[in-house]
């Protein structure tokens, strides 16, 4: 079956502009995660959605970052007023039910470059 | 102390040898552990999960877990040049709904 998909694969934006990144999880997976991978910071958790529960936003680095998940499926990560330090690969993952036992599967990522 | 620690490498092994990748974690109550492989410019790919003490084998890969020592390892038998990648160890944390990743160990298998 289809894996996690993300779009766009690459995004170049000017400092100060807003960007939207999209994630489509594996069909039937109720949990969705966003991570960020940058050279200096490794792979870090951003936000987690599970069903209709309130999302865990504990990893969002600033209030410029927000995410939503519509209809329990597709998710959008929005970064407002982008800064150069936002340049990274943004990775989306999904898992079946969202417990610590669950295996998370990653999408191909969106490489964001802020100029 | 970092929550999940790995040697950054590079770990260089000849083709056909056993590659041994190690990971230690700080949360004593952790119950599940994951190994991901990441090729340069690609996203992480899940290769092994392990939940119980001891060994778990899947093809050329063996994961080993020792909860008392807070140590998990990945063995790759008959290493191939195509195994050259960064291997990431991951442990759930924070209510177990997010993964904490080690910095990764870069493996280079040379012919």
PDB file of N, CA, C and O in Angstrom, chain B residues 9-41:
ATOM      1  N   UNK B   9      30.516   7.696  14.843  1.00  0.00           N
ATOM      2  CA  UNK B   9      31.280   7.027  13.801  1.00  0.00           C
ATOM      3  C   UNK B   9      32.184   8.013  13.071  1.00  0.00           C
ATOM      4  O   UNK B   9      32.544   9.051  13.624  1.00  0.00           O
ATOM      5  N   UNK B  10      32.602   7.685  11.838  1.00  0.00           N
ATOM      6  CA  UNK B  10      32.093   6.559  11.076  1.00  0.00           C
ATOM      7  C   UNK B  10      32.636   5.215  11.543  1.00  0.00           C
ATOM      8  O   UNK B  10      33.757   5.128  12.012  1.00  0.00           O
ATOM      9  N   UNK B  11      31.795   4.211  11.438  1.00  0.00           N
ATOM     10  CA  UNK B  11      32.195   2.845  11.676  1.00  0.00           C
ATOM     11  C   UNK B  11      32.485   2.219  10.322  1.00  0.00           C
ATOM     12  O   UNK B  11      31.593   2.148   9.480  1.00  0.00           O
ATOM     13  N   UNK B  12      33.721   1.834  10.120  1.00  0.00           N
ATOM     14  CA  UNK B  12      34.118   1.290   8.830  1.00  0.00           C
ATOM     15  C   UNK B  12      34.357  -0.203   8.963  1.00  0.00           C
ATOM     16  O   UNK B  12      35.136  -0.632   9.810  1.00  0.00           O
ATOM     17  N   UNK B  13      33.678  -1.000   8.149  1.00  0.00           N
ATOM     18  CA  UNK B  13      33.840  -2.450   8.181  1.00  0.00           C
ATOM     19  C   UNK B  13      34.017  -2.964   6.750  1.00  0.00           C
ATOM     20  O   UNK B  13      33.490  -2.380   5.799  1.00  0.00           O
ATOM     21  N   UNK B  14      34.759  -4.064   6.587  1.00  0.00           N
ATOM     22  CA  UNK B  14      34.904  -4.632   5.244  1.00  0.00           C
ATOM     23  C   UNK B  14      33.651  -5.409   4.858  1.00  0.00           C
ATOM     24  O   UNK B  14      32.914  -5.913   5.713  1.00  0.00           O
ATOM     25  N   UNK B  15      33.418  -5.496   3.587  1.00  0.00           N
ATOM     26  CA  UNK B  15      32.297  -6.271   3.069  1.00  0.00           C
ATOM     27  C   UNK B  15      32.356  -7.696   3.597  1.00  0.00           C
ATOM     28  O   UNK B  15      33.425  -8.321   3.627  1.00  0.00           O
ATOM     29  N   UNK B  16      31.200  -8.194   4.043  1.00  0.00           N
ATOM     30  CA  UNK B  16      31.127  -9.553   4.559  1.00  0.00           C
ATOM     31  C   UNK B  16      31.310  -9.658   6.065  1.00  0.00           C
ATOM     32  O   UNK B  16      31.010 -10.695   6.668  1.00  0.00           O
ATOM     33  N   UNK B  17      31.769  -8.597   6.702  1.00  0.00           N
ATOM     34  CA  UNK B  17      32.007  -8.609   8.155  1.00  0.00           C
ATOM     35  C   UNK B  17      30.707  -8.307   8.905  1.00  0.00           C
ATOM     36  O   UNK B  17      29.668  -7.980   8.309  1.00  0.00           O
ATOM     37  N   UNK B  18      30.782  -8.439  10.224  1.00  0.00           N
ATOM     38  CA  UNK B  18      29.653  -8.069  11.089  1.00  0.00           C
ATOM     39  C   UNK B  18      29.847  -6.634  11.555  1.00  0.00           C
ATOM     40  O   UNK B  18      30.901  -6.289  12.104  1.00  0.00           O
ATOM     41  N   UNK B  19      28.813  -5.825  11.357  1.00  0.00           N
ATOM     42  CA  UNK B  19      28.828  -4.448  11.868  1.00  0.00           C
ATOM     43  C   UNK B  19      28.027  -4.418  13.164  1.00  0.00           C
ATOM     44  O   UNK B  19      26.920  -4.969  13.224  1.00  0.00           O
ATOM     45  N   UNK B  20      28.585  -3.810  14.180  1.00  0.00           N
ATOM     46  CA  UNK B  20      27.932  -3.734  15.487  1.00  0.00           C
ATOM     47  C   UNK B  20      27.696  -2.278  15.860  1.00  0.00           C
ATOM     48  O   UNK B  20      28.642  -1.501  15.978  1.00  0.00           O
ATOM     49  N   UNK B  21      26.431  -1.923  16.015  1.00  0.00           N
ATOM     50  CA  UNK B  21      26.046  -0.550  16.316  1.00  0.00           C
ATOM     51  C   UNK B  21      25.413  -0.512  17.694  1.00  0.00           C
ATOM     52  O   UNK B  21      24.574  -1.357  18.013  1.00  0.00           O
ATOM     53  N   UNK B  22      25.812   0.452  18.490  1.00  0.00           N
ATOM     54  CA  UNK B  22      25.395   0.474  19.893  1.00  0.00           C
ATOM     55  C   UNK B  22      24.616   1.732  20.248  1.00  0.00           C
ATOM     56  O   UNK B  22      24.822   2.793  19.659  1.00  0.00           O
ATOM     57  N   UNK B  23      23.767   1.591  21.258  1.00  0.00           N
ATOM     58  CA  UNK B  23      22.923   2.695  21.696  1.00  0.00           C
ATOM     59  C   UNK B  23      22.644   2.546  23.185  1.00  0.00           C
ATOM     60  O   UNK B  23      22.336   1.429  23.637  1.00  0.00           O
ATOM     61  N   UNK B  24      22.767   3.614  23.934  1.00  0.00           N
ATOM     62  CA  UNK B  24      22.370   3.600  25.335  1.00  0.00           C
ATOM     63  C   UNK B  24      21.285   4.644  25.554  1.00  0.00           C
ATOM     64  O   UNK B  24      21.215   5.643  24.826  1.00  0.00           O
ATOM     65  N   UNK B  25      20.422   4.406  26.538  1.00  0.00           N
ATOM     66  CA  UNK B  25      19.307   5.309  26.792  1.00  0.00           C
ATOM     67  C   UNK B  25      19.219   5.580  28.285  1.00  0.00           C
ATOM     68  O   UNK B  25      19.661   4.774  29.102  1.00  0.00           O
ATOM     69  N   UNK B  26      18.623   6.706  28.635  1.00  0.00           N
ATOM     70  CA  UNK B  26      18.646   7.125  30.036  1.00  0.00           C
ATOM     71  C   UNK B  26      17.360   6.801  30.797  1.00  0.00           C
ATOM     72  O   UNK B  26      17.388   6.681  32.028  1.00  0.00           O
ATOM     73  N   UNK B  27      16.219   6.678  30.086  1.00  0.00           N
ATOM     74  CA  UNK B  27      14.953   6.442  30.757  1.00  0.00           C
ATOM     75  C   UNK B  27      14.810   4.967  31.119  1.00  0.00           C
ATOM     76  O   UNK B  27      14.557   4.132  30.247  1.00  0.00           O
ATOM     77  N   UNK B  28      14.933   4.670  32.395  1.00  0.00           N
ATOM     78  CA  UNK B  28      14.961   3.273  32.853  1.00  0.00           C
ATOM     79  C   UNK B  28      13.642   2.542  32.569  1.00  0.00           C
ATOM     80  O   UNK B  28      13.625   1.312  32.494  1.00  0.00           O
ATOM     81  N   UNK B  29      12.544   3.280  32.427  1.00  0.00           N
ATOM     82  CA  UNK B  29      11.254   2.621  32.232  1.00  0.00           C
ATOM     83  C   UNK B  29      10.904   2.416  30.755  1.00  0.00           C
ATOM     84  O   UNK B  29       9.826   1.924  30.436  1.00  0.00           O
ATOM     85  N   UNK B  30      11.810   2.768  29.866  1.00  0.00           N
ATOM     86  CA  UNK B  30      11.550   2.576  28.427  1.00  0.00           C
ATOM     87  C   UNK B  30      11.267   1.107  28.137  1.00  0.00           C
ATOM     88  O   UNK B  30      11.911   0.217  28.682  1.00  0.00           O
ATOM     89  N   UNK B  31      10.281   0.879  27.270  1.00  0.00           N
ATOM     90  CA  UNK B  31       9.835  -0.489  27.000  1.00  0.00           C
ATOM     91  C   UNK B  31       9.991  -0.892  25.538  1.00  0.00           C
ATOM     92  O   UNK B  31       9.882  -2.074  25.218  1.00  0.00           O
ATOM     93  N   UNK B  32      10.185   0.090  24.664  1.00  0.00           N
ATOM     94  CA  UNK B  32      10.263  -0.243  23.243  1.00  0.00           C
ATOM     95  C   UNK B  32      11.392   0.550  22.601  1.00  0.00           C
ATOM     96  O   UNK B  32      11.697   1.663  23.027  1.00  0.00           O
ATOM     97  N   UNK B  33      11.993  -0.068  21.593  1.00  0.00           N
ATOM     98  CA  UNK B  33      13.207   0.488  21.004  1.00  0.00           C
ATOM     99  C   UNK B  33      13.174   0.237  19.508  1.00  0.00           C
ATOM    100  O   UNK B  33      12.733  -0.823  19.068  1.00  0.00           O
ATOM    101  N   UNK B  34      13.646   1.220  18.757  1.00  0.00           N
ATOM    102  CA  UNK B  34      13.536   1.139  17.304  1.00  0.00           C
ATOM    103  C   UNK B  34      14.874   1.503  16.667  1.00  0.00           C
ATOM    104  O   UNK B  34      15.566   2.411  17.124  1.00  0.00           O
ATOM    105  N   UNK B  35      15.182   0.793  15.593  1.00  0.00           N
ATOM    106  CA  UNK B  35      16.336   1.135  14.762  1.00  0.00           C
ATOM    107  C   UNK B  35      15.843   1.578  13.390  1.00  0.00           C
ATOM    108  O   UNK B  35      15.033   0.891  12.752  1.00  0.00           O
ATOM    109  N   UNK B  36      16.357   2.719  12.961  1.00  0.00           N
ATOM    110  CA  UNK B  36      16.056   3.247  11.640  1.00  0.00           C
ATOM    111  C   UNK B  36      17.359   3.339  10.844  1.00  0.00           C
ATOM    112  O   UNK B  36      18.423   3.626  11.393  1.00  0.00           O
ATOM    113  N   UNK B  37      17.242   3.149   9.555  1.00  0.00           N
ATOM    114  CA  UNK B  37      18.354   3.351   8.625  1.00  0.00           C
ATOM    115  C   UNK B  37      18.037   4.589   7.785  1.00  0.00           C
ATOM    116  O   UNK B  37      16.916   4.752   7.298  1.00  0.00           O
ATOM    117  N   UNK B  38      19.026   5.442   7.607  1.00  0.00           N
ATOM    118  CA  UNK B  38      18.827   6.640   6.809  1.00  0.00           C
ATOM    119  C   UNK B  38      19.966   6.788   5.816  1.00  0.00           C
ATOM    120  O   UNK B  38      21.115   7.017   6.203  1.00  0.00           O
ATOM    121  N   UNK B  39      19.623   6.672   4.538  1.00  0.00           N
ATOM    122  CA  UNK B  39      20.585   6.940   3.482  1.00  0.00           C
ATOM    123  C   UNK B  39      20.698   8.442   3.304  1.00  0.00           C
ATOM    124  O   UNK B  39      19.750   9.188   3.580  1.00  0.00           O
ATOM    125  N   UNK B  40      21.841   8.869   2.821  1.00  0.00           N
ATOM    126  CA  UNK B  40      22.091  10.288   2.636  1.00  0.00           C
ATOM    127  C   UNK B  40      21.025  10.919   1.732  1.00  0.00           C
ATOM    128  O   UNK B  40      20.739  10.413   0.643  1.00  0.00           O
ATOM    129  N   UNK B  41      20.392  11.970   2.214  1.00  0.00           N
ATOM    130  CA  UNK B  41      19.378  12.678   1.438  1.00  0.00           C
ATOM    131  C   UNK B  41      18.008  12.033   1.453  1.00  0.00           C
ATOM    132  O   UNK B  41      17.090  12.511   0.785  1.00  0.00           O
TER     133      UNK B  41
END
